[in-house]
PDB file of C-alpha atoms in Angstrom:
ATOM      1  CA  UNK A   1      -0.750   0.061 -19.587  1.00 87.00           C
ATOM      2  CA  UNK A   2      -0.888  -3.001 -17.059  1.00 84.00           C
ATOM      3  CA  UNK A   3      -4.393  -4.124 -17.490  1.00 93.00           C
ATOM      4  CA  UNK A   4      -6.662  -7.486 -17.430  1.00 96.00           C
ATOM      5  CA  UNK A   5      -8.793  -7.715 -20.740  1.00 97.00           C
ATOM      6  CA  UNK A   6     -11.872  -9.544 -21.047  1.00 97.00           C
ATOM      7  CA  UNK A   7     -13.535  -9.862 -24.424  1.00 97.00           C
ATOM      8  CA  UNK A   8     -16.598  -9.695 -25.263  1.00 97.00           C
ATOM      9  CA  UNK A   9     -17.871  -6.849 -23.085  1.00 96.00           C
ATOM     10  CA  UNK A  10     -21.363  -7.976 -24.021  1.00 96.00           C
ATOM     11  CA  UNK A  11     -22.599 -11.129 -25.226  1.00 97.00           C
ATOM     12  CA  UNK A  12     -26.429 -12.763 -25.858  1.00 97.00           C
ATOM     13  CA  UNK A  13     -26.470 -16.361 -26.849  1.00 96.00           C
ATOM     14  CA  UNK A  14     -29.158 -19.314 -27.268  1.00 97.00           C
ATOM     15  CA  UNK A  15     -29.105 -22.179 -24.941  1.00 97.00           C
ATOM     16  CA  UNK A  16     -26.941 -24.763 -25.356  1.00 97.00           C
ATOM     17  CA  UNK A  17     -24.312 -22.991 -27.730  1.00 97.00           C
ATOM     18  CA  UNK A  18     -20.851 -23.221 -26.662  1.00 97.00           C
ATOM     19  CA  UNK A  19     -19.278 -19.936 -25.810  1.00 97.00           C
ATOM     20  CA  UNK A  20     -15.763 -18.813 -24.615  1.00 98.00           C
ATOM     21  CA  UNK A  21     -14.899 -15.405 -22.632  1.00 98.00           C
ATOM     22  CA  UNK A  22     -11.524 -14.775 -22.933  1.00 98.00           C
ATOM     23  CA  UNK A  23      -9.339 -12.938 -20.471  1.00 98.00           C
ATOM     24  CA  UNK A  24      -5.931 -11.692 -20.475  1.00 98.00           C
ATOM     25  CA  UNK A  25      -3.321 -10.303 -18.490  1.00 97.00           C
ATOM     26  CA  UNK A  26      -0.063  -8.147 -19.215  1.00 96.00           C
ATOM     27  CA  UNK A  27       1.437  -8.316 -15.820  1.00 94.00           C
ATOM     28  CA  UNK A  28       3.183 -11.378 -15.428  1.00 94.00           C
ATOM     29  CA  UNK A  29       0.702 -12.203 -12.750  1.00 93.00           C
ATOM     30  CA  UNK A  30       0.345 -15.965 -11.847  1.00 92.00           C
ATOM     31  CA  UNK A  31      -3.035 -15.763  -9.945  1.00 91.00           C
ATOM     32  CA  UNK A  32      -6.068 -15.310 -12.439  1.00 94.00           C
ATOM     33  CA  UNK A  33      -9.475 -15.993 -11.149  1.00 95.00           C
ATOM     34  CA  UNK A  34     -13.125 -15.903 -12.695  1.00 97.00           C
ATOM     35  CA  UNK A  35     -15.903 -14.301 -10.833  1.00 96.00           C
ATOM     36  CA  UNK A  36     -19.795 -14.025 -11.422  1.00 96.00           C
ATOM     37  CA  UNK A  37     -21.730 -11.347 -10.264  1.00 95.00           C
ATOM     38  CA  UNK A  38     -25.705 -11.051  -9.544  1.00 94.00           C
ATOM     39  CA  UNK A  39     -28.020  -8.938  -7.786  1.00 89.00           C
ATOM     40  CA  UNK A  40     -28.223  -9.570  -4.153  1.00 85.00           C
ATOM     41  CA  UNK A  41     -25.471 -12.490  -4.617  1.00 88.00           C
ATOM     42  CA  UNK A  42     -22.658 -10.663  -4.248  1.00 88.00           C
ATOM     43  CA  UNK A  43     -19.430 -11.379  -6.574  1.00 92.00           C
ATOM     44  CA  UNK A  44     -19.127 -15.603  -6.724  1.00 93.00           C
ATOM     45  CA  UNK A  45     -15.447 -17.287  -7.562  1.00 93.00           C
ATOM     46  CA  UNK A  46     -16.383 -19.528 -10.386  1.00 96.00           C
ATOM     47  CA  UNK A  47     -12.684 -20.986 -11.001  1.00 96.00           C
ATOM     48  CA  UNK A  48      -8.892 -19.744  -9.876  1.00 93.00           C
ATOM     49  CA  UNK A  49      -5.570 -20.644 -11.233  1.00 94.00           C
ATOM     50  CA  UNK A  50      -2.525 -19.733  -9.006  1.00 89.00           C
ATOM     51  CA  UNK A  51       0.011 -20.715 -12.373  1.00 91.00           C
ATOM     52  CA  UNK A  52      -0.148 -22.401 -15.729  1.00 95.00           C
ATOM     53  CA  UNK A  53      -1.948 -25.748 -15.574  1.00 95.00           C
ATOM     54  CA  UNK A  54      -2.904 -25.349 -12.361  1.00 93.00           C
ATOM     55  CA  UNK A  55      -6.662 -24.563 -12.142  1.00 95.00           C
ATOM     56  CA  UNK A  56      -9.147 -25.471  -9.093  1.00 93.00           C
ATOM     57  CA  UNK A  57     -12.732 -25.026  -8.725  1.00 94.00           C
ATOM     58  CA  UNK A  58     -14.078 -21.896  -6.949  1.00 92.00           C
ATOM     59  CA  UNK A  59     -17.767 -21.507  -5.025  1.00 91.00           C
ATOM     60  CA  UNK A  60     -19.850 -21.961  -8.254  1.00 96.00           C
ATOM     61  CA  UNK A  61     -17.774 -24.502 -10.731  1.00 97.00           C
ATOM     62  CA  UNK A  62     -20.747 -26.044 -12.349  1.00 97.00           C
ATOM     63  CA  UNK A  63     -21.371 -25.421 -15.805  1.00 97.00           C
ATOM     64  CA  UNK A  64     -18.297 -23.792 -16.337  1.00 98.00           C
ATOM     65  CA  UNK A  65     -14.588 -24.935 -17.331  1.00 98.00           C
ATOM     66  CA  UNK A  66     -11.403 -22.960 -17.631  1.00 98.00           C
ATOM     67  CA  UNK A  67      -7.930 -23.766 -19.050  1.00 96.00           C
ATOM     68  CA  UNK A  68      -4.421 -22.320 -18.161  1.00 97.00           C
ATOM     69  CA  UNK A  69      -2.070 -22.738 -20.702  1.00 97.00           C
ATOM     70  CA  UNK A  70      -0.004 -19.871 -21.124  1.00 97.00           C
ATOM     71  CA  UNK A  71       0.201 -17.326 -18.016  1.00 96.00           C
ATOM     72  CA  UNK A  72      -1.054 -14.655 -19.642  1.00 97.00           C
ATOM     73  CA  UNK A  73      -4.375 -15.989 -20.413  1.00 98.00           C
ATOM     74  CA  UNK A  74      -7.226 -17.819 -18.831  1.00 98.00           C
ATOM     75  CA  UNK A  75      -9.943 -18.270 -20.728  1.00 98.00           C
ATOM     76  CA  UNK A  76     -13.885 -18.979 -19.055  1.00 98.00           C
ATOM     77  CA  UNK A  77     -15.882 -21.926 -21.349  1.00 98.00           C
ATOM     78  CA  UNK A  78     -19.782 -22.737 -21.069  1.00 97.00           C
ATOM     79  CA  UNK A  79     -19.900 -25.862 -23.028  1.00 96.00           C
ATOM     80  CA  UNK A  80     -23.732 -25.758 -22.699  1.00 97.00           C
ATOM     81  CA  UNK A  81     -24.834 -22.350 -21.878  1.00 97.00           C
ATOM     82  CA  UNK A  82     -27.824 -21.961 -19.743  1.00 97.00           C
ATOM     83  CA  UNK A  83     -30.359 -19.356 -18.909  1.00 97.00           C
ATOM     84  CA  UNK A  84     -29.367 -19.240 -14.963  1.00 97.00           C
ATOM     85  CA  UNK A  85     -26.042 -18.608 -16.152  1.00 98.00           C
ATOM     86  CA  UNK A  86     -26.747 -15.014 -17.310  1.00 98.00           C
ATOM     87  CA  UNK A  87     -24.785 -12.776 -15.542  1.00 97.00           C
ATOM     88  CA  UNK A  88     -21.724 -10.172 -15.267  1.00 96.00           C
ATOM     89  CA  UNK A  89     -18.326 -11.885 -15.183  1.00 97.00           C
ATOM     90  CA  UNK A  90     -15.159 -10.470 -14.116  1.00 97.00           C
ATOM     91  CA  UNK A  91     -11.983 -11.687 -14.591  1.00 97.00           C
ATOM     92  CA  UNK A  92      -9.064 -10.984 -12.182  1.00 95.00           C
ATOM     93  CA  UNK A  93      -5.464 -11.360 -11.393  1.00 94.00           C
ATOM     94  CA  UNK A  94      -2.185 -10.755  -8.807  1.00 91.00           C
ATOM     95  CA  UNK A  95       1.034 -11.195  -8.214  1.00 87.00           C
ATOM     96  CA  UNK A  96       1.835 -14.098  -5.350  1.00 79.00           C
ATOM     97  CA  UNK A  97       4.761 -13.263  -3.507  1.00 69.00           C
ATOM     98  CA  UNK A  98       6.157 -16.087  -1.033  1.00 62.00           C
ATOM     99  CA  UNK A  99       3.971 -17.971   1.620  1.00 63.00           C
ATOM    100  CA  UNK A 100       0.684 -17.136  -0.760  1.00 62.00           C
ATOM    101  CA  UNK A 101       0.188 -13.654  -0.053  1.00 66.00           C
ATOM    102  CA  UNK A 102      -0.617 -10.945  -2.907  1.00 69.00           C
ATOM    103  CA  UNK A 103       0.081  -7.460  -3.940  1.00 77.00           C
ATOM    104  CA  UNK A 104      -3.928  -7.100  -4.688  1.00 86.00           C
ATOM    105  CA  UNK A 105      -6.672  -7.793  -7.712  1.00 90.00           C
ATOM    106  CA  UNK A 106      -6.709  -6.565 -10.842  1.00 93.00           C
ATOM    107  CA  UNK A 107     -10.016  -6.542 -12.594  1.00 94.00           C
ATOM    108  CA  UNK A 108     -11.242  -6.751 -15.979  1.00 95.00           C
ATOM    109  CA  UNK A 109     -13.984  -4.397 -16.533  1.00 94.00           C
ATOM    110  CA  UNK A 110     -16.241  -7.084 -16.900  1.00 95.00           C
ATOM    111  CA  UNK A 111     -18.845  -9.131 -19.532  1.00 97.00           C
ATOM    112  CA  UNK A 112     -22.250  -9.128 -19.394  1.00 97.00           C
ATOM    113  CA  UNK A 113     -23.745 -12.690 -20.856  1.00 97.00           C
ATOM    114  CA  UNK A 114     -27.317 -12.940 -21.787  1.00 98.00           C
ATOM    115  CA  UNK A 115     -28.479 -16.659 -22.498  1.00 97.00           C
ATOM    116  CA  UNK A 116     -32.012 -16.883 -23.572  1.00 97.00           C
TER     117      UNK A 116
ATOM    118  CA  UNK B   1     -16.019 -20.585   5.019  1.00 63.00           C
ATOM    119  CA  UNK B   2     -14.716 -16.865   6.311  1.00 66.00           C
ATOM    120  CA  UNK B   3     -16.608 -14.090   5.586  1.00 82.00           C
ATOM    121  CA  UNK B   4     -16.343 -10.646   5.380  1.00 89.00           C
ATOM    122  CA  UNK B   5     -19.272  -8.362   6.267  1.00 92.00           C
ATOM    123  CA  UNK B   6     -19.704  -5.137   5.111  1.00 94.00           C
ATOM    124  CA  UNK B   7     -22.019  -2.750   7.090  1.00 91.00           C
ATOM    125  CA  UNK B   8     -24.068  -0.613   6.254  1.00 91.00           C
ATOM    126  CA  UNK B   9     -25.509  -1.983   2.739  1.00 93.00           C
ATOM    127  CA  UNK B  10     -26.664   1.121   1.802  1.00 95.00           C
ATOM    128  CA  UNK B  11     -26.181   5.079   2.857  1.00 95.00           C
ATOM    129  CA  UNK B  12     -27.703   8.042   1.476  1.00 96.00           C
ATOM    130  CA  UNK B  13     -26.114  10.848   2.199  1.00 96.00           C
ATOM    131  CA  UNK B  14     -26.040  15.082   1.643  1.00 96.00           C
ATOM    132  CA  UNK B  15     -22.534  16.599  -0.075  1.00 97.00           C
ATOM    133  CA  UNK B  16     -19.912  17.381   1.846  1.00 97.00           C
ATOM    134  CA  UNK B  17     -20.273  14.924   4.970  1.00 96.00           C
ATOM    135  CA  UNK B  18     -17.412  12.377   6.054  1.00 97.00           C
ATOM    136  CA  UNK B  19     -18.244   8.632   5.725  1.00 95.00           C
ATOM    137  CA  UNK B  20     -16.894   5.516   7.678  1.00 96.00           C
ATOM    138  CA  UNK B  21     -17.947   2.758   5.392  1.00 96.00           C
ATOM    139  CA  UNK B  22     -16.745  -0.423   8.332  1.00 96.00           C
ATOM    140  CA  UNK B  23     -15.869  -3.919   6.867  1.00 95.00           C
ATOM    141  CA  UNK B  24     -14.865  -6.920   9.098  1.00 93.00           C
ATOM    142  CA  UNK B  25     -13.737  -9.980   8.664  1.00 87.00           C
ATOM    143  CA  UNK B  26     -14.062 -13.212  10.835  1.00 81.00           C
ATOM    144  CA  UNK B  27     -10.564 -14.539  11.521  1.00 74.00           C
ATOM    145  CA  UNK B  28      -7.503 -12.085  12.047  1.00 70.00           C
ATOM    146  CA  UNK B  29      -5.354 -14.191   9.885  1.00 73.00           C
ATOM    147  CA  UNK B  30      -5.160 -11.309   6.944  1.00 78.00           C
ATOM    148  CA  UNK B  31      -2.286 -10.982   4.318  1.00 79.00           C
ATOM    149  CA  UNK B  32      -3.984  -7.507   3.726  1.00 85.00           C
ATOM    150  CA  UNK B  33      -7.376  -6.186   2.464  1.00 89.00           C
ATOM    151  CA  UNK B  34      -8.329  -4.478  -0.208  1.00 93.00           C
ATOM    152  CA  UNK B  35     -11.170  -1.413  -0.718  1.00 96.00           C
ATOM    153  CA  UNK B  36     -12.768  -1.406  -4.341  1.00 96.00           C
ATOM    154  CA  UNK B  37     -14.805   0.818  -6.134  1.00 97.00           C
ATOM    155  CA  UNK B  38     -17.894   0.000  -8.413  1.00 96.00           C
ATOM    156  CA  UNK B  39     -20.103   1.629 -10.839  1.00 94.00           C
ATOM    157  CA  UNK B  40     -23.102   0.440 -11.900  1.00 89.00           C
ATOM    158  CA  UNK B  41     -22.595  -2.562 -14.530  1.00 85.00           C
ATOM    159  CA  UNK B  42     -18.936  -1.724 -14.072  1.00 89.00           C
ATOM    160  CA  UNK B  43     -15.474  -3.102 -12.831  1.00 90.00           C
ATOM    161  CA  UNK B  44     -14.433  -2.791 -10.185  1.00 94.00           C
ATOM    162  CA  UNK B  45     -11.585  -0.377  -9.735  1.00 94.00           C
ATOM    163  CA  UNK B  46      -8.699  -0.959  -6.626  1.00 93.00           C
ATOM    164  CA  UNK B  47      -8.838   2.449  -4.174  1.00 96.00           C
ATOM    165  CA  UNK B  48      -6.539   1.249  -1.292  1.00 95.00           C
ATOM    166  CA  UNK B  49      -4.451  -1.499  -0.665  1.00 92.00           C
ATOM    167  CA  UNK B  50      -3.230  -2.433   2.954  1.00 91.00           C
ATOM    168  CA  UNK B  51      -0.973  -5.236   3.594  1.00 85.00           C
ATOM    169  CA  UNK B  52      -0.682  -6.948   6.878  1.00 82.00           C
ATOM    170  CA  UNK B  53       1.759  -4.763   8.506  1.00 85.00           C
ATOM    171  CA  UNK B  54       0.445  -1.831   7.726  1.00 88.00           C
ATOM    172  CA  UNK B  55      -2.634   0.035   9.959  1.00 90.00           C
ATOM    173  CA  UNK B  56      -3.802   2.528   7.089  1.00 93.00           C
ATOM    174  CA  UNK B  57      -3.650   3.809   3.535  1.00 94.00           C
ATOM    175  CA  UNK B  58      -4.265   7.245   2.212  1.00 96.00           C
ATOM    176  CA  UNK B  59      -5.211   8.475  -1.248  1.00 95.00           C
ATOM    177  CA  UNK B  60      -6.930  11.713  -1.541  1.00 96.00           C
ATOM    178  CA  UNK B  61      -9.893  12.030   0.186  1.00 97.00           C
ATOM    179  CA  UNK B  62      -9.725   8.494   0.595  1.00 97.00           C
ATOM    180  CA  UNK B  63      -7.940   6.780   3.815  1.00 97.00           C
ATOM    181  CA  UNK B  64      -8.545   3.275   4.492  1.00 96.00           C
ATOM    182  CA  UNK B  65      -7.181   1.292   8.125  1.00 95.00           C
ATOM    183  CA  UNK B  66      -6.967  -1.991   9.290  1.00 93.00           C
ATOM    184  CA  UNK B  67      -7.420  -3.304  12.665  1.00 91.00           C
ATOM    185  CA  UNK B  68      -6.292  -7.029  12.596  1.00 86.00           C
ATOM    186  CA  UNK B  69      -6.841  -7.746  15.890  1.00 87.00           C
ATOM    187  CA  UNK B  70     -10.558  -6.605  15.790  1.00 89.00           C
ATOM    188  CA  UNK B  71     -10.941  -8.163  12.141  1.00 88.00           C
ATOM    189  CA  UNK B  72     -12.132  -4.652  10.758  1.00 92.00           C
ATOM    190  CA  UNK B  73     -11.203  -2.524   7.993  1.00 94.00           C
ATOM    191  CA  UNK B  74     -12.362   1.043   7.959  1.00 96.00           C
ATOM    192  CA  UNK B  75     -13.026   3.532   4.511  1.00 97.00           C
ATOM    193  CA  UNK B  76     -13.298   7.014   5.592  1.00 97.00           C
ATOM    194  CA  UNK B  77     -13.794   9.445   2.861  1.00 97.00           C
ATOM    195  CA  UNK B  78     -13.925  13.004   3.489  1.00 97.00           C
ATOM    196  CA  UNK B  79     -16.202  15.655   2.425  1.00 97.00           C
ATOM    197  CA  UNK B  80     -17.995  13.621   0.075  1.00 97.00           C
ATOM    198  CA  UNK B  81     -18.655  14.621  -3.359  1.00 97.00           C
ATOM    199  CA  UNK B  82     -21.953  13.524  -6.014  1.00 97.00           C
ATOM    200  CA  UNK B  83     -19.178  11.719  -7.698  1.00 96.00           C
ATOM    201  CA  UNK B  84     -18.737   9.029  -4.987  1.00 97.00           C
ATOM    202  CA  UNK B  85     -21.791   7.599  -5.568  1.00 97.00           C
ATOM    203  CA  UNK B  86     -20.677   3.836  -6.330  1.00 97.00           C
ATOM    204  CA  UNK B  87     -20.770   0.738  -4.323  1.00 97.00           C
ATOM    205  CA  UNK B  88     -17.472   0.188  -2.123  1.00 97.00           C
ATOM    206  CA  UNK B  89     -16.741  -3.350  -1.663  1.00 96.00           C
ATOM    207  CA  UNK B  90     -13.847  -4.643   0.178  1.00 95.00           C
ATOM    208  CA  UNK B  91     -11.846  -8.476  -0.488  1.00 91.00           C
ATOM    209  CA  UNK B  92      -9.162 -10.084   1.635  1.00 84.00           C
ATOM    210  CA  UNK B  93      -7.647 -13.324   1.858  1.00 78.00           C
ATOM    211  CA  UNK B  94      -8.803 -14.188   5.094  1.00 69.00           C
ATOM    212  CA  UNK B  95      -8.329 -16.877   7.571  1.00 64.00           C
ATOM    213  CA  UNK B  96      -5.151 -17.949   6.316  1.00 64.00           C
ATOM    214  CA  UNK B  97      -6.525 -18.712   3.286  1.00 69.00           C
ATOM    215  CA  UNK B  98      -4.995 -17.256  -0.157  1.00 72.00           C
ATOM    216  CA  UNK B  99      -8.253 -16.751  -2.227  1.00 78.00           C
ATOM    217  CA  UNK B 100      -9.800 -13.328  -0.798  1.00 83.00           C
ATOM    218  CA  UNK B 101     -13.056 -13.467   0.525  1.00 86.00           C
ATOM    219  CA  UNK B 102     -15.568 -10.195  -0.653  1.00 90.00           C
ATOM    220  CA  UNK B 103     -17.794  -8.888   0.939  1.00 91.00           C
ATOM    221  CA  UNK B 104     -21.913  -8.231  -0.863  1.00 92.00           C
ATOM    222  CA  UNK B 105     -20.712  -3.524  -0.657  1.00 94.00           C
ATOM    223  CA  UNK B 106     -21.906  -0.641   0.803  1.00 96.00           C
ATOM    224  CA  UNK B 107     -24.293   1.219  -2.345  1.00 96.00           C
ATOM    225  CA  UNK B 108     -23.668   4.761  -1.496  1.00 97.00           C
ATOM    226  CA  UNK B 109     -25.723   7.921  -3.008  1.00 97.00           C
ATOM    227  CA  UNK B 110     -24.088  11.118  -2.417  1.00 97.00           C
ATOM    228  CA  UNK B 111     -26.512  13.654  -3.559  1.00 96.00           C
ATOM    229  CA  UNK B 112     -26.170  17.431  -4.144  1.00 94.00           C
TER     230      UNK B 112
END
């Protein structure tokens, strides 16, 4: 079944322990993007990658780092984990066809990260 | 920075009535637009996708159009059902831009 995967679904951590969110794809999809989600905010691009080692900063970078090493997975980092950084992220991903356009997201069905 | 406004932000409505749920956009440079589903705490889950050369999308009850040269996107879903009770958001690259641009969703109650 094509489908993004994020693990954990749910996560509560202290402040200041380093955490990874992993995400991965089966599609052969080069665009992967990391999104944060909170009430009244609307969904926020944290980082995008449009192929492997290529990574750029979204709306809301800070506090955050991603890598790209292998296409099918794109992993979000919080070196430092903060309280303000609670939230529900979503990972996503598309094909890019020629002159940048896309075929559509796929979604992960999301993590919810509690930092107290 | 583009954005893409989704109107209304909420709707309550009885079963059984048709819905326009209207999303527009503020440049008509488009590769295509995309209408999403949500559930609470959720992902979100891809209903219609309409690429640039298209006008409209149908699935089900479920038929989506896109007016580029007006920068809106339309969801109409017919005879609505409890079950559609979700928040609709729709995403497009806009602008010329390759990173799609979402809009905040319309929170829709359908109730019996």
């Amino acid at each position: 079944e094509a489908q993004v995967t994020q693990n954990p679904r749910y996560l509560i951590t202290v402040t200041g322990k380093k955490l990874t969110v992993t995400c991965s794809q089966n599609m052969n999809h080069e665009y992967m993007s990391w999104y944060r989600q909170d009430p009244g905010l609307g969904l926020r691009q944290i980082y995008y990658s449009m192929n492997v080692e290529v990574t750029d900063k979204g709306d809301v970078p800070e506090g955050y780092k991603v890598s790209r090493k292998e296409k099918r997975n794109f992993p979000l980092i919080l070196e430092s984990p903060s309280p303000n950084q609670t939230s529900l992220y979503f990972c996503a991903s598309s094909l890019v066809a020629p002159k940048g356009a896309n075929y559509g997201y796929t979604f992960g069905s999301g993590t919810r990260l509690t930092v107290v | 920075k583009q954005e893409v406004t989704q109107i209304p932000a909420a709707l309550s409505v009885p079963e059984g009535e048709n819905l326009v749920l209207n999303c527009s956009f503020t440049d008509s440079a488009i590769y295509n637009l995309q209408w999403f589903r949500q559930d609470p705490g959720k992902g979100l889950t891809s209903l219609l996708l309409i690429q640039s050369s298209q006008r409209e999308q149908t699935s089900g009850r479920l038929n989506a159009s896109l007016d580029k040269s007006s920068g809106r996107s339309t969801l109409y879903i017919a005879a609505s059902q409890p079950g559609d009770s979700a928040t609709y958001l729709c995403a497009g690259p806009v602008g010329g831009s390759y990173i799609p641009t979402f809009g905040r969703g319309t929170s829709l109650i359908v109730h019996p």
